[in-house]
Amino acid sequence: MHEMGIAMEIIDIAISSIPDNVKNACVEKINLKVGKLAAIVPDSLRFCFDIVSKDTPLAGAKLNIEEIPVVARCKECDFKWTINTPVFKCKKCKSGLIDIVSGRELDIISIEVVEE
Amino acid sequence: MEIKVVRKVLDVNEKMAEQNRKFFAEKGVFVLNVMSSPGSGKTATLEKTLSYIMPEIKSAVVVGDICTSNDADRLAGTGVPVVQVNTDEFGGDCHLAAHVIEKAADNIDLDDIELLIVENIGNLVCPAEFDIGEDARVVVLSVTEGEDKPVKYPLMFRECDAAILNKIDLLPYLDYDIKETIHNIKQIHPDMPVFEISATKDKGLEPWIEWLKSKVNSKQKRL
């Protein structure tokens, strides 16, 4: 629901990451990691990004979104597994004491830039 | 040319939230972020909560809504300082971000309070994603919503420290299985305390009030 705001943050971070010595930079691709537990819908994010990136060096850039599965580790028995259904209990020993190892990401990894 | 960035998209918000957390700690103020879907009875729950804890715990409230000051007007009736935040007149944000709380806190005498309650915008999705610098998060759910809400919105129920199940006075009139709701909450967050209450009928609030008081007091002791 807040993908528009997220798209604007992505644009700010990407623009500030373009090195000063690259003249007339054009960003072709933005590589992102988005965890499955993050409250983000990739298609909505792409849609919003296309709108707010107009008239910026990011216009026409592709959002390359790598979706990260939700992985948990049991604090009691150290068992590690991927959560595919909304149950946050250890699959092995049923303990509720778990750490979320991945799945909350919302990270910009890199941008791919060409000089015009 | 690939340029490494490796930054959190919500970096700006997270830094602001950390700054808020530090500032509130210096002031000795415990911050509670209250979230829920629209209409679950957040405002009624807070009105009743304030009537229990005041004047023992000096409190103030920040109320977030897209539009209107209706909730702020109701909460002001309890006698605590209330700051209304409208994210926009029509439309607007679906959550309160850290910078909004920083601004709202400017309008409150933090030296005079121990507890700042933030009533977030009614929404079970976005507020869960945004750290505002709080000490604890609570989700309010009502028995007029589906039993499967916790599994439909897992992030919210994972991120919160306690759940309030409101409107239990309506149970005799509803085809609702409260055990299933609690089971669903425990599937998402096994050790989360669940408080069954009726805010309007003043039922079952004591365990929730005790939980809240102990949280506020433990922060006071750490100072």
mmCIF file of C-alpha atoms in Angstrom:
data_model
loop_
_atom_site.group_PDB
_atom_site.id
_atom_site.type_symbol
_atom_site.label_atom_id
_atom_site.label_comp_id
_atom_site.label_asym_id
_atom_site.label_seq_id
_atom_site.Cartn_x
_atom_site.Cartn_y
_atom_site.Cartn_z
ATOM 1 C CA MET A 1 0.000 0.000 0.000
ATOM 2 C CA HIS A 2 2.977 2.271 0.569
ATOM 3 C CA GLU A 3 4.816 1.206 -2.592
ATOM 4 C CA MET A 4 4.737 4.772 -3.921
ATOM 5 C CA GLY A 5 6.763 6.009 -0.951
ATOM 6 C CA ILE A 6 9.134 3.053 -1.286
ATOM 7 C CA ALA A 7 9.619 3.828 -4.993
ATOM 8 C CA MET A 8 10.522 7.433 -4.103
ATOM 9 C CA GLU A 9 13.074 6.242 -1.521
ATOM 10 C CA ILE A 10 14.612 3.931 -4.118
ATOM 11 C CA ILE A 11 14.958 6.847 -6.538
ATOM 12 C CA ASP A 12 16.603 9.069 -3.908
ATOM 13 C CA ILE A 13 19.096 6.351 -2.938
ATOM 14 C CA ALA A 14 19.864 5.414 -6.556
ATOM 15 C CA ILE A 15 20.435 9.026 -7.643
ATOM 16 C CA SER A 16 22.725 9.690 -4.686
ATOM 17 C CA SER A 17 24.700 6.537 -5.587
ATOM 18 C CA ILE A 18 25.632 7.709 -9.090
ATOM 19 C CA PRO A 19 29.342 8.666 -8.964
ATOM 20 C CA ASP A 20 30.099 12.348 -9.671
ATOM 21 C CA ASN A 21 32.478 11.475 -12.497
ATOM 22 C CA VAL A 22 29.744 9.770 -14.530
ATOM 23 C CA LYS A 23 28.313 12.470 -16.787
ATOM 24 C CA ASN A 24 24.725 12.247 -18.060
ATOM 25 C CA ALA A 25 24.254 8.992 -16.252
ATOM 26 C CA CYS A 26 21.374 6.807 -17.279
ATOM 27 C CA VAL A 27 20.377 4.049 -14.854
ATOM 28 C CA GLU A 28 19.342 0.916 -16.713
ATOM 29 C CA LYS A 29 18.705 -1.452 -13.878
ATOM 30 C CA ILE A 30 18.245 -1.389 -10.105
ATOM 31 C CA ASN A 31 18.934 -4.649 -8.311
ATOM 32 C CA LEU A 32 16.816 -5.117 -5.195
ATOM 33 C CA LYS A 33 16.293 -7.792 -2.592
ATOM 34 C CA VAL A 34 12.769 -7.983 -1.213
ATOM 35 C CA GLY A 35 11.918 -10.466 1.536
ATOM 36 C CA LYS A 36 8.646 -12.357 1.300
ATOM 37 C CA LEU A 37 7.719 -11.070 4.749
ATOM 38 C CA ALA A 38 8.193 -7.420 3.729
ATOM 39 C CA ALA A 39 4.893 -5.651 3.158
ATOM 40 C CA ILE A 40 5.722 -5.041 -0.506
ATOM 41 C CA VAL A 41 4.047 -6.292 -3.667
ATOM 42 C CA PRO A 42 6.716 -6.386 -6.419
ATOM 43 C CA ASP A 43 4.256 -5.627 -9.256
ATOM 44 C CA SER A 44 2.850 -2.619 -7.389
ATOM 45 C CA LEU A 45 6.378 -1.407 -6.690
ATOM 46 C CA ARG A 46 7.301 -1.642 -10.405
ATOM 47 C CA PHE A 47 4.094 0.205 -11.358
ATOM 48 C CA CYS A 48 4.781 3.032 -8.877
ATOM 49 C CA PHE A 49 8.442 3.196 -9.805
ATOM 50 C CA ASP A 50 7.616 3.705 -13.493
ATOM 51 C CA ILE A 51 5.423 6.673 -12.581
ATOM 52 C CA VAL A 52 7.718 8.455 -10.134
ATOM 53 C CA SER A 53 10.944 7.825 -12.074
ATOM 54 C CA LYS A 54 9.773 9.877 -15.065
ATOM 55 C CA ASP A 55 12.011 12.904 -15.706
ATOM 56 C CA THR A 56 14.787 11.487 -13.517
ATOM 57 C CA PRO A 57 18.025 9.685 -14.563
ATOM 58 C CA LEU A 58 16.129 6.529 -13.631
ATOM 59 C CA ALA A 59 13.368 6.872 -16.228
ATOM 60 C CA GLY A 60 12.963 3.582 -18.037
ATOM 61 C CA ALA A 61 15.156 1.687 -15.559
ATOM 62 C CA LYS A 62 14.189 -1.885 -14.768
ATOM 63 C CA LEU A 63 13.610 -2.995 -11.212
ATOM 64 C CA ASN A 64 15.260 -6.374 -10.891
ATOM 65 C CA ILE A 65 13.651 -7.786 -7.755
ATOM 66 C CA GLU A 66 15.090 -10.876 -6.125
ATOM 67 C CA GLU A 67 12.486 -12.262 -3.754
ATOM 68 C CA ILE A 68 14.034 -13.675 -0.587
ATOM 69 C CA PRO A 69 12.290 -16.589 1.134
ATOM 70 C CA VAL A 70 11.421 -16.478 4.826
ATOM 71 C CA VAL A 71 13.998 -18.614 6.599
ATOM 72 C CA ALA A 72 13.862 -19.276 10.336
ATOM 73 C CA ARG A 73 16.213 -20.893 12.822
ATOM 74 C CA CYS A 74 15.073 -22.538 16.039
ATOM 75 C CA LYS A 75 16.752 -21.102 19.130
ATOM 76 C CA GLU A 76 16.244 -24.384 20.993
ATOM 77 C CA CYS A 77 17.400 -27.052 18.531
ATOM 78 C CA ASP A 78 19.150 -24.938 15.863
ATOM 79 C CA PHE A 79 17.011 -26.439 13.063
ATOM 80 C CA LYS A 80 16.827 -24.145 10.025
ATOM 81 C CA TRP A 81 13.933 -24.211 7.563
ATOM 82 C CA THR A 82 12.029 -22.158 4.980
ATOM 83 C CA ILE A 83 8.624 -20.871 6.056
ATOM 84 C CA ASN A 84 6.069 -21.250 3.257
ATOM 85 C CA THR A 85 2.875 -21.178 5.326
ATOM 86 C CA PRO A 86 2.210 -18.667 8.114
ATOM 87 C CA VAL A 87 3.359 -20.874 10.980
ATOM 88 C CA PHE A 88 6.301 -19.570 12.980
ATOM 89 C CA LYS A 89 7.064 -22.616 15.113
ATOM 90 C CA CYS A 90 10.003 -24.968 14.785
ATOM 91 C CA LYS A 91 9.139 -27.740 12.334
ATOM 92 C CA LYS A 92 11.265 -30.178 14.271
ATOM 93 C CA CYS A 93 10.795 -29.512 17.993
ATOM 94 C CA LYS A 94 7.675 -27.217 17.810
ATOM 95 C CA SER A 95 9.372 -24.508 19.860
ATOM 96 C CA GLY A 96 8.123 -20.960 19.372
ATOM 97 C CA LEU A 97 11.526 -19.460 20.118
ATOM 98 C CA ILE A 98 12.829 -18.755 16.650
ATOM 99 C CA ASP A 99 14.958 -16.222 14.825
ATOM 100 C CA ILE A 100 13.973 -14.939 11.414
ATOM 101 C CA VAL A 101 17.162 -15.386 9.392
ATOM 102 C CA SER A 102 15.844 -13.864 6.169
ATOM 103 C CA GLY A 103 12.632 -12.626 4.623
ATOM 104 C CA ARG A 104 12.438 -9.066 6.002
ATOM 105 C CA GLU A 105 14.805 -7.557 3.401
ATOM 106 C CA LEU A 106 14.025 -4.408 1.477
ATOM 107 C CA ASP A 107 17.490 -3.562 0.184
ATOM 108 C CA ILE A 108 19.048 -1.885 -2.829
ATOM 109 C CA ILE A 109 22.019 -4.030 -3.794
ATOM 110 C CA SER A 110 23.348 -2.187 -6.842
ATOM 111 C CA ILE A 111 22.501 0.023 -9.792
ATOM 112 C CA GLU A 112 23.609 -0.500 -13.382
ATOM 113 C CA VAL A 113 24.567 2.744 -15.057
ATOM 114 C CA VAL A 114 25.589 3.776 -18.576
ATOM 115 C CA GLU A 115 27.129 7.101 -19.627
ATOM 116 C CA GLU A 116 25.336 8.832 -22.440
ATOM 117 C CA MET B 1 28.798 -0.263 -15.132
ATOM 118 C CA GLU B 2 27.445 -1.836 -11.952
ATOM 119 C CA ILE B 3 27.673 0.342 -8.853
ATOM 120 C CA LYS B 4 27.372 -1.397 -5.492
ATOM 121 C CA VAL B 5 24.925 0.315 -3.179
ATOM 122 C CA VAL B 6 23.832 -2.229 -0.511
ATOM 123 C CA ARG B 7 21.498 -0.031 1.500
ATOM 124 C CA LYS B 8 18.173 -0.550 3.148
ATOM 125 C CA VAL B 9 15.462 1.250 1.224
ATOM 126 C CA LEU B 10 13.984 2.398 4.538
ATOM 127 C CA ASP B 11 17.385 3.531 5.789
ATOM 128 C CA VAL B 12 16.259 7.134 6.295
ATOM 129 C CA ASN B 13 13.243 6.046 8.357
ATOM 130 C CA GLU B 14 15.284 3.578 10.397
ATOM 131 C CA LYS B 15 17.924 6.177 11.263
ATOM 132 C CA MET B 16 15.200 8.651 12.229
ATOM 133 C CA ALA B 17 13.537 5.946 14.361
ATOM 134 C CA GLU B 18 16.824 5.252 16.162
ATOM 135 C CA GLN B 19 17.219 8.985 16.786
ATOM 136 C CA ASN B 20 13.674 9.101 18.216
ATOM 137 C CA ARG B 21 14.385 6.059 20.394
ATOM 138 C CA LYS B 22 17.508 7.704 21.812
ATOM 139 C CA PHE B 23 15.685 10.989 22.402
ATOM 140 C CA PHE B 24 12.745 9.292 24.149
ATOM 141 C CA ALA B 25 15.188 7.282 26.282
ATOM 142 C CA GLU B 26 16.936 10.486 27.384
ATOM 143 C CA LYS B 27 13.550 11.876 28.390
ATOM 144 C CA GLY B 28 12.593 8.650 30.152
ATOM 145 C CA VAL B 29 9.474 8.254 28.043
ATOM 146 C CA PHE B 30 8.138 4.815 27.135
ATOM 147 C CA VAL B 31 6.657 4.805 23.636
ATOM 148 C CA LEU B 32 3.836 2.425 22.728
ATOM 149 C CA ASN B 33 2.857 1.978 19.079
ATOM 150 C CA VAL B 34 -0.775 0.824 18.832
ATOM 151 C CA MET B 35 -1.861 -0.647 15.520
ATOM 152 C CA SER B 36 -4.977 -2.351 14.174
ATOM 153 C CA SER B 37 -7.370 -2.553 11.272
ATOM 154 C CA PRO B 38 -9.928 0.281 11.022
ATOM 155 C CA GLY B 39 -12.834 -0.083 13.431
ATOM 156 C CA SER B 40 -11.309 -2.601 15.838
ATOM 157 C CA GLY B 41 -11.737 -0.205 18.737
ATOM 158 C CA LYS B 42 -8.259 1.268 19.149
ATOM 159 C CA THR B 43 -9.551 4.627 20.334
ATOM 160 C CA ALA B 44 -12.059 3.107 22.762
ATOM 161 C CA THR B 45 -9.333 0.797 24.087
ATOM 162 C CA LEU B 46 -7.012 3.746 24.630
ATOM 163 C CA GLU B 47 -9.727 5.872 26.270
ATOM 164 C CA LYS B 48 -10.376 3.058 28.732
ATOM 165 C CA THR B 49 -6.659 2.329 29.199
ATOM 166 C CA LEU B 50 -5.956 5.971 30.039
ATOM 167 C CA SER B 51 -8.778 6.013 32.577
ATOM 168 C CA TYR B 52 -7.026 3.094 34.352
ATOM 169 C CA ILE B 53 -3.447 4.357 34.284
ATOM 170 C CA MET B 54 -3.922 8.082 34.848
ATOM 171 C CA PRO B 55 -2.794 9.857 36.963
ATOM 172 C CA GLU B 56 -0.385 7.126 38.142
ATOM 173 C CA ILE B 57 1.359 7.055 34.770
ATOM 174 C CA LYS B 58 1.468 10.475 33.155
ATOM 175 C CA SER B 59 0.675 9.978 29.490
ATOM 176 C CA ALA B 60 0.220 11.730 26.183
ATOM 177 C CA VAL B 61 -1.127 10.491 22.861
ATOM 178 C CA VAL B 62 -0.237 11.031 19.217
ATOM 179 C CA VAL B 63 -3.145 10.091 16.976
ATOM 180 C CA GLY B 64 -2.638 9.342 13.315
ATOM 181 C CA ASP B 65 -5.466 9.493 10.833
ATOM 182 C CA ILE B 66 -5.650 10.292 7.171
ATOM 183 C CA CYS B 67 -8.461 12.732 7.809
ATOM 184 C CA THR B 68 -10.466 14.310 10.710
ATOM 185 C CA SER B 69 -9.618 14.936 14.355
ATOM 186 C CA ASN B 70 -12.466 12.781 15.693
ATOM 187 C CA ASP B 71 -10.205 10.351 17.566
ATOM 188 C CA ALA B 72 -8.081 13.149 19.028
ATOM 189 C CA ASP B 73 -11.226 14.905 20.263
ATOM 190 C CA ARG B 74 -12.365 11.716 21.994
ATOM 191 C CA LEU B 75 -8.981 11.080 23.593
ATOM 192 C CA ALA B 76 -8.648 14.702 24.721
ATOM 193 C CA GLY B 77 -11.742 13.995 26.826
ATOM 194 C CA THR B 78 -9.576 11.804 29.066
ATOM 195 C CA GLY B 79 -7.566 14.892 30.041
ATOM 196 C CA VAL B 80 -4.223 13.853 28.516
ATOM 197 C CA PRO B 81 -2.325 15.988 25.973
ATOM 198 C CA VAL B 82 -3.243 14.799 22.470
ATOM 199 C CA VAL B 83 -1.555 15.635 19.180
ATOM 200 C CA GLN B 84 -3.433 14.843 15.990
ATOM 201 C CA VAL B 85 -1.445 13.949 12.895
ATOM 202 C CA ASN B 86 -3.314 13.989 9.615
ATOM 203 C CA THR B 87 -1.242 12.399 6.874
ATOM 204 C CA ASP B 88 -3.257 14.189 4.222
ATOM 205 C CA GLU B 89 -6.673 15.738 3.851
ATOM 206 C CA PHE B 90 -7.851 13.236 1.271
ATOM 207 C CA GLY B 91 -5.903 10.097 0.556
ATOM 208 C CA GLY B 92 -2.518 10.327 2.181
ATOM 209 C CA ASP B 93 -0.205 7.912 3.854
ATOM 210 C CA CYS B 94 -1.257 4.553 5.172
ATOM 211 C CA HIS B 95 1.117 4.589 8.154
ATOM 212 C CA LEU B 96 3.000 6.912 10.508
ATOM 213 C CA ALA B 97 6.719 7.222 9.759
ATOM 214 C CA ALA B 98 9.485 8.121 12.224
ATOM 215 C CA HIS B 99 9.832 11.751 11.076
ATOM 216 C CA VAL B 100 6.102 12.342 11.715
ATOM 217 C CA ILE B 101 6.539 11.192 15.318
ATOM 218 C CA GLU B 102 9.568 13.444 15.765
ATOM 219 C CA LYS B 103 7.504 16.460 14.676
ATOM 220 C CA ALA B 104 4.475 15.464 16.740
ATOM 221 C CA ALA B 105 6.672 15.029 19.835
ATOM 222 C CA ASP B 106 7.727 18.665 19.477
ATOM 223 C CA ASN B 107 4.236 19.609 20.594
ATOM 224 C CA ILE B 108 4.340 17.557 23.781
ATOM 225 C CA ASP B 109 6.138 18.364 27.031
ATOM 226 C CA LEU B 110 8.112 15.124 27.254
ATOM 227 C CA ASP B 111 9.618 16.102 30.606
ATOM 228 C CA ASP B 112 6.142 15.887 32.060
ATOM 229 C CA ILE B 113 5.183 12.379 30.855
ATOM 230 C CA GLU B 114 6.313 8.774 31.260
ATOM 231 C CA LEU B 115 4.245 7.197 28.499
ATOM 232 C CA LEU B 116 3.666 8.319 24.923
ATOM 233 C CA ILE B 117 1.013 6.318 23.131
ATOM 234 C CA VAL B 118 0.983 6.471 19.342
ATOM 235 C CA GLU B 119 -2.346 5.485 17.829
ATOM 236 C CA ASN B 120 -1.257 4.488 14.338
ATOM 237 C CA ILE B 121 -3.398 4.654 11.228
ATOM 238 C CA GLY B 122 -5.951 1.838 10.976
ATOM 239 C CA ASN B 123 -4.234 -0.650 8.681
ATOM 240 C CA LEU B 124 -2.808 -4.119 9.303
ATOM 241 C CA VAL B 125 -0.233 -3.926 6.501
ATOM 242 C CA CYS B 126 1.972 -0.852 6.235
ATOM 243 C CA PRO B 127 2.427 0.356 9.847
ATOM 244 C CA ALA B 128 4.131 -2.978 10.642
ATOM 245 C CA GLU B 129 6.924 -2.080 8.223
ATOM 246 C CA PHE B 130 7.809 1.292 9.769
ATOM 247 C CA ASP B 131 9.831 1.626 12.954
ATOM 248 C CA ILE B 132 8.905 4.899 14.691
ATOM 249 C CA GLY B 133 11.328 4.575 17.614
ATOM 250 C CA GLU B 134 8.864 2.837 19.911
ATOM 251 C CA ASP B 135 9.610 0.548 22.880
ATOM 252 C CA ALA B 136 6.694 -1.811 22.325
ATOM 253 C CA ARG B 137 4.094 -2.552 19.696
ATOM 254 C CA VAL B 138 0.560 -3.709 20.319
ATOM 255 C CA VAL B 139 -2.021 -4.871 17.804
ATOM 256 C CA VAL B 140 -5.737 -4.515 18.535
ATOM 257 C CA LEU B 141 -8.049 -7.020 16.882
ATOM 258 C CA SER B 142 -11.786 -7.302 17.422
ATOM 259 C CA VAL B 143 -14.044 -10.329 17.421
ATOM 260 C CA THR B 144 -16.148 -8.819 14.628
ATOM 261 C CA GLU B 145 -13.205 -9.401 12.278
ATOM 262 C CA GLY B 146 -12.312 -12.849 10.938
ATOM 263 C CA GLU B 147 -10.562 -15.484 13.038
ATOM 264 C CA ASP B 148 -7.933 -15.764 10.285
ATOM 265 C CA LYS B 149 -6.736 -12.123 10.429
ATOM 266 C CA PRO B 150 -3.445 -13.085 12.173
ATOM 267 C CA VAL B 151 -2.470 -15.542 9.443
ATOM 268 C CA LYS B 152 -3.579 -13.120 6.722
ATOM 269 C CA TYR B 153 -1.348 -10.368 8.135
ATOM 270 C CA PRO B 154 1.604 -12.327 9.551
ATOM 271 C CA LEU B 155 4.075 -9.426 9.574
ATOM 272 C CA MET B 156 1.869 -7.358 11.892
ATOM 273 C CA PHE B 157 1.449 -10.220 14.353
ATOM 274 C CA ARG B 158 5.158 -11.129 14.177
ATOM 275 C CA GLU B 159 6.244 -7.547 14.818
ATOM 276 C CA CYS B 160 3.972 -6.839 17.788
ATOM 277 C CA ASP B 161 4.753 -7.627 21.426
ATOM 278 C CA ALA B 162 1.155 -8.143 22.535
ATOM 279 C CA ALA B 163 -2.326 -8.505 21.060
ATOM 280 C CA ILE B 164 -5.575 -7.105 22.406
ATOM 281 C CA LEU B 165 -8.699 -8.980 21.366
ATOM 282 C CA ASN B 166 -11.489 -6.434 21.751
ATOM 283 C CA LYS B 167 -15.328 -6.454 21.767
ATOM 284 C CA ILE B 168 -15.629 -9.785 23.627
ATOM 285 C CA ASP B 169 -19.005 -8.586 24.956
ATOM 286 C CA LEU B 170 -20.357 -9.279 21.451
ATOM 287 C CA LEU B 171 -19.366 -12.961 21.463
ATOM 288 C CA PRO B 172 -22.842 -14.264 22.408
ATOM 289 C CA TYR B 173 -24.249 -12.648 19.266
ATOM 290 C CA LEU B 174 -21.567 -13.788 16.828
ATOM 291 C CA ASP B 175 -20.686 -16.992 15.073
ATOM 292 C CA TYR B 176 -17.082 -16.562 16.123
ATOM 293 C CA ASP B 177 -14.520 -19.027 17.437
ATOM 294 C CA ILE B 178 -12.212 -17.095 19.765
ATOM 295 C CA LYS B 179 -10.072 -20.206 20.359
ATOM 296 C CA GLU B 180 -9.294 -20.351 16.655
ATOM 297 C CA THR B 181 -8.217 -16.694 16.659
ATOM 298 C CA ILE B 182 -5.888 -17.280 19.596
ATOM 299 C CA HIS B 183 -4.564 -20.446 17.925
ATOM 300 C CA ASN B 184 -3.870 -18.393 14.762
ATOM 301 C CA ILE B 185 -2.078 -15.679 16.760
ATOM 302 C CA LYS B 186 0.085 -18.349 18.423
ATOM 303 C CA GLN B 187 0.935 -19.873 15.038
ATOM 304 C CA ILE B 188 2.462 -16.539 14.034
ATOM 305 C CA HIS B 189 3.864 -15.455 17.405
ATOM 306 C CA PRO B 190 3.846 -18.356 19.883
ATOM 307 C CA ASP B 191 4.819 -16.455 23.028
ATOM 308 C CA MET B 192 2.716 -13.346 22.398
ATOM 309 C CA PRO B 193 0.392 -12.388 25.261
ATOM 310 C CA VAL B 194 -3.242 -12.025 24.159
ATOM 311 C CA PHE B 195 -5.581 -9.856 26.238
ATOM 312 C CA GLU B 196 -9.316 -10.480 25.803
ATOM 313 C CA ILE B 197 -11.211 -7.292 26.605
ATOM 314 C CA SER B 198 -14.303 -5.231 25.993
ATOM 315 C CA ALA B 199 -13.274 -1.584 26.035
ATOM 316 C CA THR B 200 -16.790 -0.166 25.914
ATOM 317 C CA LYS B 201 -18.155 -2.535 28.602
ATOM 318 C CA ASP B 202 -14.968 -2.248 30.705
ATOM 319 C CA LYS B 203 -14.360 -6.009 30.844
ATOM 320 C CA GLY B 204 -11.080 -7.875 31.220
ATOM 321 C CA LEU B 205 -8.755 -4.865 31.110
ATOM 322 C CA GLU B 206 -6.738 -5.585 34.276
ATOM 323 C CA PRO B 207 -4.172 -8.042 32.801
ATOM 324 C CA TRP B 208 -3.528 -5.642 29.909
ATOM 325 C CA ILE B 209 -3.126 -2.686 32.282
ATOM 326 C CA GLU B 210 -0.703 -4.709 34.445
ATOM 327 C CA TRP B 211 1.333 -5.657 31.355
ATOM 328 C CA LEU B 212 1.514 -2.029 30.202
ATOM 329 C CA LYS B 213 2.400 -0.685 33.667
ATOM 330 C CA SER B 214 5.172 -3.241 34.095
ATOM 331 C CA LYS B 215 6.642 -2.272 30.694
ATOM 332 C CA VAL B 216 6.566 1.448 31.496
ATOM 333 C CA ASN B 217 8.004 0.881 34.975
ATOM 334 C CA SER B 218 10.812 -1.351 33.734
ATOM 335 C CA LYS B 219 11.963 1.444 31.418
ATOM 336 C CA GLN B 220 11.793 3.942 34.284
ATOM 337 C CA LYS B 221 13.953 1.613 36.415
ATOM 338 C CA ARG B 222 16.595 1.311 33.725
ATOM 339 C CA LEU B 223 17.162 5.072 33.759
#
